[in-house]
Amino acid sequence: MTSRPSRTCTVLSNESMGGGNFCLRLEISGEWARSSPGQFVMLSPVAPSQFCFSDPLLPRPMAIYRTDATSSGSGIVIDVAYKVVGRGTALMRAALPGSLMTVVGPLGQGFTKPGDGIGAVLIGGGTGIASLYEHARILSEHCRTVVLLGANTAEMILGRVDFEGLSLELHVATEDGSLGSHGLVTDLLPSTLEEMPCSHVYACGPTSMMREVAAIAARRRIPCDVSIENNMACGIGVCLGCAIPLGEGKGFALVCKDGPVFDCRTLGWEDC
Amino acid sequence: MTSRPSRTCTVLSNESMGGGNFCLRLEISGEWARSSPGQFVMLSPVAPSQFCFSDPLLPRPMAIYRTDATSSGSGIVIDVAYKVVGRGTALMRAALPGSLMTVVGPLGQGFTKPGDGIGAVLIGGGTGIASLYEHARILSEHCRTVVLLGANTAEMILGRVDFEGLSLELHVATEDGSLGSHGLVTDLLPSTLEEMPCSHVYACGPTSMMREVAAIAARRRIPCDVSIENNMACGIGVCLGCAIPLGEGKGFALVCKDGPVFDCRTLGWEDC
Amino acid sequence: MGRLLMSGTVDAECLMVDFAGLRLRNPVLAASGTFGYGLEMQSYVDLEKIGGFVAKSLTLEPRYGNSPPRIAEVSSGMLNSISLENVGVEAFIRQKLPEVPQEALVIASVFGTEIAHYVEACERLSSEDRVAAIEINASCPHVKSGGIEFGQNAQILGKLVGQVRSSTVGTLLVKLSPNVTDIAEMARVCEAEGADGISVINALQALDVDLKERRSVLWNGLGGLSGPAILPVALRMVWQCFQAVSIPICGIGGISSAEDALKFILCGAQAIQVGTANYLNPCSTEAIVGGLLDYCQENRVGSIQDLVGCLQPPRWKVS
Amino acid sequence: MGRLLMSGTVDAECLMVDFAGLRLRNPVLAASGTFGYGLEMQSYVDLEKIGGFVAKSLTLEPRYGNSPPRIAEVSSGMLNSISLENVGVEAFIRQKLPEVPQEALVIASVFGTEIAHYVEACERLSSEDRVAAIEINASCPHVKSGGIEFGQNAQILGKLVGQVRSSTVGTLLVKLSPNVTDIAEMARVCEAEGADGISVINALQALDVDLKERRSVLWNGLGGLSGPAILPVALRMVWQCFQAVSIPICGIGGISSAEDALKFILCGAQAIQVGTANYLNPCSTEAIVGGLLDYCQENRVGSIQDLVGCLQPPRWKVS
Ligand SMILES: Cc1cc2nc3c(=O)[nH]c(=O)nc-3n(C[C@H](O)[C@H](O)[C@H](O)COP(=O)(O)OP(=O)(O)OC[C@H]3O[C@@H](n4cnc5c(N)ncnc54)[C@H](O)[C@@H]3O)c2cc1C
Ligand SMILES: Cc1cc2nc3c(=O)[nH]c(=O)nc-3n(C[C@H](O)[C@H](O)[C@H](O)COP(=O)(O)OP(=O)(O)OC[C@H]3O[C@@H](n4cnc5c(N)ncnc54)[C@H](O)[C@@H]3O)c2cc1C
Ligand SMILES: Cc1cc2nc3c(=O)[nH]c(=O)nc-3n(C[C@H](O)[C@H](O)[C@H](O)COP(=O)(O)O)c2cc1C
Ligand SMILES: Cc1cc2nc3c(=O)[nH]c(=O)nc-3n(C[C@H](O)[C@H](O)[C@H](O)COP(=O)(O)O)c2cc1C
Ligand code: FES
Ligand code: FES
């Protein structure tokens, strides 16, 4: 019954990915359910000892950037790509190899498979890119996959080298023009969709970006998955804290349980 | 006016002294008032940044074990010898070289000088020994100095090697008999006082030990300084939290301001 | 509504407690609003190993809650304004309750904005065998009094408890609002009106500000403060209630370890509820049961009930 | 009692505030009981750079406090039961006041167990030029009502404020107890009885247990909870008072940074007091002044008074 207990994990490394992003490599021993791309974990940058959890109090939701086998073969290695924005991520940044953390997961609903698999476009901005990497890796083995990534500067594009290592088409937009096209990543989407057959769009990034992507996809009647962020307390559907509106009179969905990935048409974008 | 602001200090090292004791070497840059033996600092194992002070909330009083010159010549190096007993000291233990802490001090009243300087006996137990080292070092340069140290086991005697490096007479008592005499350190005091001329006794350790020392010294009419421990919030005499009773109807003294070193006759031992 | 007798050879006898007519396997319950309807927690907690759980508070009809943001973190605590969101009494009985494992003890929680709604919900729920007890959430604004909580006015609270009592067959618990001058008075009113026990405390009314927006961090403005930050206030209130009434008390507020739970028991709580800590670690309740067992064994406590209210008088009273 | 006009070319105009008849250099005061009589803090804080300080509460006669333990740490907060310890009104005036630097603004705090004692102390203090204002500490047990705090009963509080008002010439502040159902009611009583301002809040009544001893961690049993843990409760109460009265409010509770101070100002505090944070870092008050100045400059705030009460309505009210 208790199949997904919270677990102690060990920090293997915690290194800069450039541009203010970092990658936390965590080894989790014992059983761990296989995650699907787009799922996340609740991570506390403290060991589950008795002193645990007073600072920061709540665990933080973090996308599973990448999974790997452990050197010993049992358990699993999870990479979390993050940016320091507040207290919780500052404590993550301070963690040294060998220190212990607490992790619950994998959680939530990941990305759906593209309908007919002709082609897929993934579009990401900021730390949202972290949710897309595994999905891009797997998709690129099955269909034509175009990835569009955006950030303020070239350096700030999370995991660019990792994406470059995959066999897919990568286009980049930077707001300062230091790499790729000059401007917003959403500006690349219409022309991309113009040029290729695409059965599914996947987006993760700032709300304004996803709203724009959802609108573009809707105009072309292409199914579109978006991965939503929200403050969370439990991550497992019991606090009802992560609710987002489904539109006038339709109530709410829970980002942690019903998402974080949603078919963009189900959301009440006007209230997001 | 503001001569003793709280300061950021840098951890130079944080190493085991054996027996569950550790030594935190802190470099404080800029002006720092010269401390006299027996004084202490209020130490927060966190940098004075905006995230400061939520865990643990209060700084912890710690004796100044030893001071040193910095390699650059400006500022000062302070050693704090400590034992992990709770949350605050656990966080101290977790600090790595290079990390920042916050320190206020030097604070309180240190040991008085021995009246005529014929001879002095210092007696310490547990982490209380940390308060005695500097005093022993300076006294040993001026008069016959006997140091009596006690602990459960040989290994647990805080800073034994450091005391052995001074030119003084060192006697040790362990409760398990693993070194020196078998039993309590207070058992060594009467015979020591029998054998030497002594103008002052100095004690720091558990309350029961100091009470016993005070009684022995009183019987021989030898002045006796004891260094008292108490929970503290401010360390600077404004919270009134560290008060200890001076005896029936005599009110209270503040350990942080009037102490931590007291002439043992001023204290209301029955209530300590 | 059945009075369940929990049994099983694996259960440690030292942890069993009698609480307001219920025989609990152990004193560790999960608090309302932090454990869903129990089902969501089954991957993390063996529901048959904890004392039981209080389900998310129910209204007669299903309700949507507030818009986001609904939660925020503060020093050693969190604020929430989930408000009334729940599936409603009927859906709870039809869809949730049947899915809960047989050996799990379920306490239903009820709230409303009018006394009549409470009464009707209690009537419906107390006819269900699987509902071992009903907990009345009195931290709900009483619409007729213009926003004051039921639990903030002794007269309104008395009326609520009295009427709910007559419509509830089994064990009736009342969960007190901490936003009061005199918690003991509220406890006495509950006792006088026939409550079988009281749950102390609900979240403290609080506010935090988003400096950038110059606005409350919560959509709803005010919210409830929970978590370790409120533990000392909750302990004080449990202790005050214990002095005031003889019906059993369920202690709630910031409990995240067996040590915390023991503090509440010493202050007079017969059982305890774990709230926010379920978010910090979904296995908290089971871990606390384990910790209590260790404590009893290490300290040769034959029955944890022997510790209830055993706080020594403060030193000034003995010396 | 003189109404001091603080001036000086170095003082930033944007931080100046009018507060209950006082012109403060800036809104940052130190809270009673956390700053001694000011003198003790001179090595850490330039008393002429902060708005002022409230001295340790005084009784007519000198008093010893409680036996140890008097303080304990809890999650993001501390408990204290220092109780009545103080040098007494006379010694304060003769020994402490003359030592305080001329440009420092001193607010005297007064408490007692009977109204007559408050009145006499206020009379004596308000004849002193160096006392810029008097703050009445209402979180003190009213002996005649058997332990209930003056600030917990609107009638008793009203009587206290009314009588103290007639014996106090200058600025009179009343510091409210947070251990009440309706803080706004208490604020209104103070306004009606002629208080010039209110200080909100004092520590929350609380308890923690030493598990080994099975006893309160404090000698005195109950204590006051202060520090970051209470900030969201304090903010809520300041906001509620701001809705209820038009006399100025001094916000207190868990403030340890300029951001915290700004939250209180947005909720309606004209000035703020820093308490427990003085222990965490004795330079806190000065650091907060610096932080406020930075904020005003970065956000082009001409006068910090423009921010008072400027909390936007919660989202649900606008949408
Ligand atoms: C499903 C999911 C997956 C995520 N994956 C990643 C990831 O892979 N890498 C990564 O860097 N971040 C990710 N995030 C965002 C991450 O959870 C937040 O940045 C983090 O919680 C901030 O914590 P903090 O303590 O550092 O900041 P806080 O002090 O909590 O907050 C700092 C600021 O960030 C805002 N904030 C906090 N949490 C969120 C949030 N969840 N969404 C948006 N704003 C927030 C706050 O309002 C505040 O303004 C994800 C969020 C979700 C919901
Ligand atoms: C003037 C002075 C100098 C000191 N010098 C040293 C030193 O050089 N090295 C050292 O290791 N310790 C020293 N101490 C004791 C040290 O301050 C405490 O051990 C420390 O505060 C414990 O903090 P913590 O968070 O680890 O434990 P906490 O979680 O705060 O407490 C753990 C346990 O220790 C007890 N405790 C906490 N503080 C004290 C205290 N001050 N005295 C006695 N018991 C306490 C608590 O009651 C509790 O049972 C000194 C204390 C004082 C007053
Ligand atoms: C997100 C959230 C939702 C809650 N919902 C309810 C509820 O529906 N009914 C109720 O009686 N209490 C509810 N509570 C209050 C808790 O049951 C509990 O009384 C309170 O949080 C204090 O305990 P804690 O500090 O352990 O969380 C809720 C608390 C939180 C944090
Ligand atoms: C140790 C201590 C002593 C206090 N003494 C007094 C006092 O004498 N008079 C008073 O009005 N408030 C006293 N207070 C309350 C503070 O002034 C303040 O109202 C309360 O601590 C909340 O603010 P904070 O969270 O910033 O500390 C005391 C607080 C502490 C922690
Ligand atoms: S985070 Fe708790 S329900 Fe989603
Ligand atoms: S620790 Fe605050 S007065 Fe001594």
mmCIF file of N, CA, C and O and ligand atoms in Angstrom, chain A residues 239, chain C residues 31-34 56-57 78 80 82 109 137 175 201-203 226-227 230 252-255 274-276 279, ligand 3:
data_model
loop_
_atom_site.group_PDB
_atom_site.id
_atom_site.type_symbol
_atom_site.label_atom_id
_atom_site.label_comp_id
_atom_site.label_asym_id
_atom_site.label_seq_id
_atom_site.Cartn_x
_atom_site.Cartn_y
_atom_site.Cartn_z
ATOM 1 N N CYS A 239 -3.723 19.120 0.173
ATOM 2 C CA CYS A 239 -3.865 20.432 0.815
ATOM 3 C C CYS A 239 -4.781 21.358 0.007
ATOM 4 O O CYS A 239 -5.262 22.358 0.535
ATOM 5 N N ALA C 31 -5.174 15.437 10.805
ATOM 6 C CA ALA C 31 -6.098 16.562 10.974
ATOM 7 C C ALA C 31 -6.858 16.853 9.686
ATOM 8 O O ALA C 31 -6.347 16.637 8.577
ATOM 9 N N SER C 32 -8.039 17.372 9.848
ATOM 10 C CA SER C 32 -8.890 17.704 8.712
ATOM 11 C C SER C 32 -8.213 18.707 7.780
ATOM 12 O O SER C 32 -7.582 19.665 8.225
ATOM 13 N N GLY C 33 -8.342 18.453 6.505
ATOM 14 C CA GLY C 33 -7.805 19.373 5.507
ATOM 15 C C GLY C 33 -6.365 19.106 5.151
ATOM 16 O O GLY C 33 -5.808 19.772 4.281
ATOM 17 N N THR C 34 -5.772 18.138 5.818
ATOM 18 C CA THR C 34 -4.357 17.866 5.554
ATOM 19 C C THR C 34 -4.142 16.417 5.138
ATOM 20 O O THR C 34 -3.010 15.967 5.005
ATOM 21 N N LYS C 56 -11.314 15.827 5.208
ATOM 22 C CA LYS C 56 -11.523 17.235 4.848
ATOM 23 C C LYS C 56 -12.945 17.654 5.239
ATOM 24 O O LYS C 56 -13.903 16.906 5.024
ATOM 25 N N SER C 57 -13.084 18.846 5.804
ATOM 26 C CA SER C 57 -14.404 19.304 6.255
ATOM 27 C C SER C 57 -15.417 19.315 5.117
ATOM 28 O O SER C 57 -15.113 19.727 3.996
ATOM 29 N N MET C 78 2.685 28.018 7.731
ATOM 30 C CA MET C 78 2.104 28.373 6.445
ATOM 31 C C MET C 78 0.752 29.018 6.674
ATOM 32 O O MET C 78 0.125 28.844 7.718
ATOM 33 N N ASN C 80 -3.112 29.458 4.943
ATOM 34 C CA ASN C 80 -3.973 28.902 3.916
ATOM 35 C C ASN C 80 -5.332 29.577 3.937
ATOM 36 O O ASN C 80 -5.809 30.031 4.970
ATOM 37 N N ILE C 82 -7.972 27.891 1.960
ATOM 38 C CA ILE C 82 -8.594 26.916 1.072
ATOM 39 C C ILE C 82 -10.103 27.141 1.080
ATOM 40 O O ILE C 82 -10.792 26.914 0.109
ATOM 41 N N SER C 109 -15.617 15.517 9.232
ATOM 42 C CA SER C 109 -15.619 16.889 9.728
ATOM 43 C C SER C 109 -16.683 17.678 8.975
ATOM 44 O O SER C 109 -16.861 17.496 7.772
ATOM 45 N N ASN C 137 -16.350 21.667 12.831
ATOM 46 C CA ASN C 137 -15.351 22.713 12.623
ATOM 47 C C ASN C 137 -15.999 24.055 12.946
ATOM 48 O O ASN C 137 -16.796 24.564 12.179
ATOM 49 N N LYS C 175 -14.292 21.149 17.227
ATOM 50 C CA LYS C 175 -12.951 21.699 17.012
ATOM 51 C C LYS C 175 -12.981 23.198 17.238
ATOM 52 O O LYS C 175 -13.677 23.937 16.549
ATOM 53 N N ILE C 201 -6.223 22.900 18.533
ATOM 54 C CA ILE C 201 -6.880 24.069 17.987
ATOM 55 C C ILE C 201 -6.927 24.026 16.455
ATOM 56 O O ILE C 201 -6.182 23.269 15.834
ATOM 57 N N ASN C 202 -7.736 24.855 15.900
ATOM 58 C CA ASN C 202 -7.702 25.131 14.471
ATOM 59 C C ASN C 202 -6.621 26.199 14.209
ATOM 60 O O ASN C 202 -5.950 26.642 15.134
ATOM 61 N N ALA C 203 -6.454 26.589 12.968
ATOM 62 C CA ALA C 203 -5.403 27.550 12.614
ATOM 63 C C ALA C 203 -5.699 28.946 13.181
ATOM 64 O O ALA C 203 -6.845 29.311 13.397
ATOM 65 N N SER C 226 -0.733 27.813 10.392
ATOM 66 C CA SER C 226 -0.553 26.478 10.962
ATOM 67 C C SER C 226 0.924 26.115 10.917
ATOM 68 O O SER C 226 1.720 26.830 10.336
ATOM 69 N N GLY C 227 1.257 24.983 11.542
ATOM 70 C CA GLY C 227 2.640 24.530 11.521
ATOM 71 C C GLY C 227 3.345 24.792 12.840
ATOM 72 O O GLY C 227 2.745 25.301 13.793
ATOM 73 N N ILE C 230 2.814 27.629 15.568
ATOM 74 C CA ILE C 230 1.681 27.780 16.493
ATOM 75 C C ILE C 230 1.720 26.769 17.638
ATOM 76 O O ILE C 230 0.865 26.820 18.525
ATOM 77 N N ILE C 252 -4.040 19.604 18.786
ATOM 78 C CA ILE C 252 -3.646 19.898 17.394
ATOM 79 C C ILE C 252 -2.873 21.204 17.357
ATOM 80 O O ILE C 252 -3.269 22.166 18.027
ATOM 81 N N GLY C 253 -1.863 21.249 16.528
ATOM 82 C CA GLY C 253 -1.162 22.515 16.303
ATOM 83 C C GLY C 253 0.340 22.341 16.217
ATOM 84 O O GLY C 253 1.003 22.254 17.243
ATOM 85 N N GLY C 254 0.857 22.272 15.014
ATOM 86 C CA GLY C 254 2.304 22.239 14.833
ATOM 87 C C GLY C 254 2.975 20.934 15.169
ATOM 88 O O GLY C 254 4.211 20.879 15.234
ATOM 89 N N ILE C 255 2.227 19.881 15.364
ATOM 90 C CA ILE C 255 2.856 18.603 15.744
ATOM 91 C C ILE C 255 3.563 17.977 14.544
ATOM 92 O O ILE C 255 2.936 17.748 13.516
ATOM 93 N N VAL C 274 -2.268 15.418 13.529
ATOM 94 C CA VAL C 274 -1.130 15.938 12.781
ATOM 95 C C VAL C 274 -1.670 16.653 11.549
ATOM 96 O O VAL C 274 -2.418 16.063 10.775
ATOM 97 N N GLY C 275 -1.317 17.910 11.389
ATOM 98 C CA GLY C 275 -1.828 18.683 10.267
ATOM 99 C C GLY C 275 -0.770 18.968 9.230
ATOM 100 O O GLY C 275 -0.399 18.100 8.432
ATOM 101 N N THR C 276 -0.235 20.182 9.283
ATOM 102 C CA THR C 276 0.737 20.652 8.297
ATOM 103 C C THR C 276 1.898 19.680 8.074
ATOM 104 O O THR C 276 2.420 19.580 6.966
ATOM 105 N N TYR C 279 2.181 17.558 5.053
ATOM 106 C CA TYR C 279 2.695 18.126 3.803
ATOM 107 C C TYR C 279 4.221 18.027 3.760
ATOM 108 O O TYR C 279 4.810 17.834 2.713
HETATM 109 C C1 LIG E 3 -4.315 23.744 3.943
HETATM 110 C C2 LIG E 3 -5.096 23.489 5.196
HETATM 111 C C3 LIG E 3 -6.441 23.162 5.119
HETATM 112 C C4 LIG E 3 -7.187 22.944 6.265
HETATM 113 N N1 LIG E 3 -8.496 22.593 6.163
HETATM 114 C C5 LIG E 3 -9.215 22.339 7.295
HETATM 115 C C6 LIG E 3 -10.555 21.906 7.228
HETATM 116 O O1 LIG E 3 -11.127 21.718 6.165
HETATM 117 N N2 LIG E 3 -11.227 21.686 8.391
HETATM 118 C C7 LIG E 3 -10.640 21.855 9.606
HETATM 119 O O2 LIG E 3 -11.269 21.623 10.632
HETATM 120 N N3 LIG E 3 -9.352 22.251 9.699
HETATM 121 C C8 LIG E 3 -8.631 22.481 8.574
HETATM 122 N N4 LIG E 3 -7.312 22.865 8.691
HETATM 123 C C9 LIG E 3 -6.732 23.054 10.020
HETATM 124 C C10 LIG E 3 -5.963 21.837 10.483
HETATM 125 O O3 LIG E 3 -6.794 20.725 10.596
HETATM 126 C C11 LIG E 3 -5.300 22.102 11.838
HETATM 127 O O4 LIG E 3 -6.279 22.342 12.812
HETATM 128 C C12 LIG E 3 -4.365 23.291 11.805
HETATM 129 O O5 LIG E 3 -3.664 23.321 10.588
HETATM 130 C C13 LIG E 3 -3.368 23.274 12.955
HETATM 131 O O6 LIG E 3 -2.608 22.103 12.970
HETATM 132 P P1 LIG E 3 -1.144 21.986 12.281
HETATM 133 O O7 LIG E 3 -0.349 23.106 12.817
HETATM 134 O O8 LIG E 3 -0.658 20.631 12.670
HETATM 135 O O9 LIG E 3 -1.365 22.109 10.807
HETATM 136 C C14 LIG E 3 -6.566 23.063 7.524
HETATM 137 C C15 LIG E 3 -5.204 23.386 7.603
HETATM 138 C C16 LIG E 3 -4.468 23.603 6.468
HETATM 139 C C17 LIG E 3 -3.034 23.950 6.597
#
